[in-house]
Coordinates of C-alpha atoms and ligand atoms in Angstrom, one line a residue:
M1 CA -4.2 8.1 15.0
R2 CA -5.8 4.8 14.0
R3 CA -3.3 2.0 14.0
A4 CA -4.0 -1.5 12.9
V5 CA -2.0 -4.7 12.9
C6 CA -2.0 -7.3 10.1
P7 CA -0.6 -10.4 11.8
G8 CA 0.4 -13.7 10.2
S9 CA 3.1 -16.2 9.5
F10 CA 3.7 -15.0 6.0
D11 CA 5.7 -18.1 5.1
P12 CA 6.0 -16.7 2.4
V13 CA 4.0 -13.5 1.7
T14 CA 1.5 -13.9 -1.2
H15 CA -0.5 -11.5 -3.4
G16 CA -3.4 -12.4 -1.2
H17 CA -1.7 -11.0 1.9
I18 CA -0.5 -7.9 0.0
D19 CA -4.1 -7.3 -1.2
I20 CA -5.3 -7.3 2.4
V21 CA -2.5 -5.1 3.7
G22 CA -3.1 -2.6 0.9
R23 CA -6.7 -2.4 1.7
A24 CA -6.1 -2.1 5.5
A25 CA -3.7 0.8 4.6
K26 CA -6.6 2.7 3.1
L27 CA -8.8 2.2 6.2
F28 CA -6.2 3.1 8.9
D29 CA -3.7 5.8 9.4
E30 CA -0.9 3.3 10.0
V31 CA -0.7 -0.5 9.4
V32 CA 1.9 -2.7 11.1
V33 CA 2.4 -6.0 9.4
A34 CA 3.4 -8.4 12.3
V35 CA 5.2 -11.6 11.6
G36 CA 4.5 -14.2 14.2
V37 CA 7.7 -15.8 15.6
N38 CA 6.9 -19.1 17.2
A39 CA 9.9 -21.3 17.6
S40 CA 7.9 -24.5 17.8
K41 CA 6.6 -24.1 14.3
N42 CA 8.4 -25.5 11.3
R43 CA 8.8 -22.8 8.7
L44 CA 10.3 -22.8 5.2
F45 CA 11.7 -19.3 5.7
T46 CA 13.3 -17.8 8.8
A47 CA 11.6 -14.8 10.5
E48 CA 14.3 -12.5 9.1
E49 CA 13.6 -13.8 5.6
R50 CA 9.9 -13.4 5.9
I51 CA 10.3 -9.9 7.2
E52 CA 12.6 -9.0 4.4
M53 CA 10.2 -10.3 1.7
L54 CA 7.4 -8.4 3.3
R55 CA 9.4 -5.2 3.5
E56 CA 10.1 -5.5 -0.3
A57 CA 6.5 -6.3 -1.0
C58 CA 5.1 -3.4 1.0
A59 CA 7.8 -0.8 0.0
G60 CA 5.3 1.2 -2.0
M61 CA 2.8 1.6 0.8
A62 CA 3.8 4.8 2.7
N63 CA 1.8 4.0 5.9
V64 CA 2.8 0.4 6.2
T65 CA 5.7 -1.0 8.4
V66 CA 6.8 -4.5 9.0
S67 CA 7.7 -5.9 12.4
S68 CA 7.7 -9.2 14.3
F69 CA 6.1 -10.4 17.5
S70 CA 6.3 -13.4 19.8
G71 CA 3.7 -14.4 22.5
L72 CA 0.2 -13.0 22.3
I73 CA -0.9 -10.8 19.5
V74 CA -3.0 -8.7 22.0
D75 CA 0.2 -7.9 23.9
F76 CA 1.9 -6.7 20.7
C77 CA -1.2 -4.6 19.9
R78 CA -1.0 -3.0 23.3
E79 CA 2.7 -2.4 23.1
I80 CA 2.4 -0.4 19.8
D81 CA -1.0 1.1 20.7
A82 CA -2.9 -0.5 17.9
Q83 CA -6.7 -0.4 18.2
A84 CA -7.5 -3.1 15.6
I85 CA -6.3 -6.4 14.1
V86 CA -7.1 -6.8 10.4
K87 CA -7.6 -10.3 8.9
G88 CA -8.5 -11.3 5.4
L89 CA -11.4 -13.8 4.9
R90 CA -11.3 -16.1 1.9
G91 CA -14.5 -17.9 2.8
G92 CA -16.4 -19.7 5.5
N93 CA -13.5 -21.9 6.7
D94 CA -11.4 -18.8 7.4
Y95 CA -14.4 -17.3 9.3
E96 CA -14.9 -20.4 11.4
Y97 CA -11.1 -20.3 12.3
E98 CA -10.8 -16.6 12.8
L99 CA -14.0 -15.8 14.7
P100 CA -13.1 -17.5 18.1
M101 CA -9.6 -15.8 17.9
A102 CA -11.2 -12.5 17.3
Q103 CA -13.6 -13.1 20.2
M104 CA -10.7 -14.3 22.5
N105 CA -8.6 -11.3 21.6
S106 CA -11.5 -8.9 22.3
H107 CA -12.1 -10.7 25.6
L108 CA -8.4 -10.3 26.6
T109 CA -7.9 -6.6 25.9
G110 CA -10.8 -5.3 23.9
V111 CA -8.9 -5.0 20.7
E112 CA -11.2 -5.1 17.7
T113 CA -10.8 -7.5 14.7
V114 CA -11.7 -6.1 11.3
F115 CA -12.4 -8.8 8.7
V116 CA -11.8 -7.8 5.1
P117 CA -13.1 -10.1 2.3
T118 CA -10.3 -11.3 0.1
T119 CA -10.5 -10.1 -3.5
A120 CA -12.4 -12.9 -5.4
A121 CA -9.6 -13.5 -7.8
L122 CA -7.2 -14.3 -5.0
G123 CA -9.6 -16.4 -2.9
Y124 CA -7.7 -19.6 -3.5
V125 CA -4.3 -18.3 -2.7
S126 CA -2.6 -19.4 0.5
S127 CA 1.1 -19.7 1.6
S128 CA 0.6 -23.4 2.3
L129 CA -0.9 -24.2 -1.1
V130 CA 1.7 -22.1 -2.9
K131 CA 4.5 -24.1 -1.1
E132 CA 2.8 -27.4 -1.9
V133 CA 2.3 -26.7 -5.5
A134 CA 5.8 -25.3 -5.9
T135 CA 7.3 -28.3 -4.1
F136 CA 5.8 -30.6 -6.7
G137 CA 7.0 -28.4 -9.7
G138 CA 3.7 -26.5 -10.2
D139 CA 3.8 -22.9 -11.5
V140 CA 3.0 -20.4 -8.9
T141 CA 4.0 -17.4 -11.0
G142 CA 1.6 -14.5 -10.3
L143 CA 0.5 -15.8 -6.9
V144 CA 3.6 -14.3 -5.1
P145 CA 5.9 -11.4 -5.9
D146 CA 8.6 -12.2 -8.3
A147 CA 11.3 -11.8 -5.7
V148 CA 9.5 -14.3 -3.4
L149 CA 9.1 -16.7 -6.3
A150 CA 12.9 -16.6 -6.8
R151 CA 13.6 -17.2 -3.1
L152 CA 11.0 -20.0 -3.0
T153 CA 12.6 -21.8 -6.0
T154 CA 16.0 -21.5 -4.5
R155 CA 14.9 -22.7 -1.0
L156 CA 12.9 -25.7 -2.4
A157 CA 15.9 -26.7 -4.5
E158 CA 18.2 -26.6 -1.4
R159 CA 15.7 -28.7 0.4
A160 CA 15.2 -31.3 -2.4
Ligands
PNS201 O1 -0.8 -16.8 9.0 P1 -1.4 -17.5 10.2 O2 -0.5 -18.8 10.4 O3 -2.8 -17.8 10.0 O4 -1.2 -16.5 11.4 C1 -1.7 -16.9 12.7 C2 -1.3 -15.9 13.7 C3 0.2 -15.7 13.9 C4 -1.9 -14.5 13.4 C5 -2.0 -16.4 15.0 O5 -1.6 -17.7 15.3 C6 -1.6 -15.5 16.3 O6 -2.2 -14.5 16.4 N1 -0.6 -16.0 17.1 C7 -0.2 -15.3 18.2 C8 -0.5 -16.1 19.5 C9 -1.8 -15.7 20.0 O7 -2.1 -14.5 20.3 N2 -2.7 -16.6 20.2 C10 -4.0 -16.4 20.7 C11 -5.0 -16.0 19.6 S1 -6.6 -15.9 20.2

């Protein structure tokens, strides 16, 4: 049984994330999408909300589950017996950022990181850009699932 973890903040989940999770699900027997819960970070959505949105988004993927973790990702991987971490790469900046983390995680426990290139059409999509554009009234339709768009609109209105 080959099990992989797709970790991230998912604040909120985008079609870029869903693309990577779906492709990881074709490479591994099981994929666990792991929402990082770090109390010191300021998020737009709570961990519970992020998990709920991910569960809705991944509902059609039979071998994908959604969970959360705190602390080190390598400890979570060991806990659930995952052999690999899957990360999407949009370009060189992502690679520069992800490579030392992959090397550190490999050093810590030997867990492998598998980089999957983002589908070209989604290469500009990130949670932070989606939030920024939506905050200033830009249209992010099609970049996140409709249910996420609805929650995003509501949350930003509450915050305004
Ligand atoms: O979506 P993000 O914000 O890029 O996700 C980053 C995340 C949560 C995957 C990363 O920060 C992480 O793995 N955090 C857990 C803490 C940890 O293991 N840090 C050491 C990494 S070498």
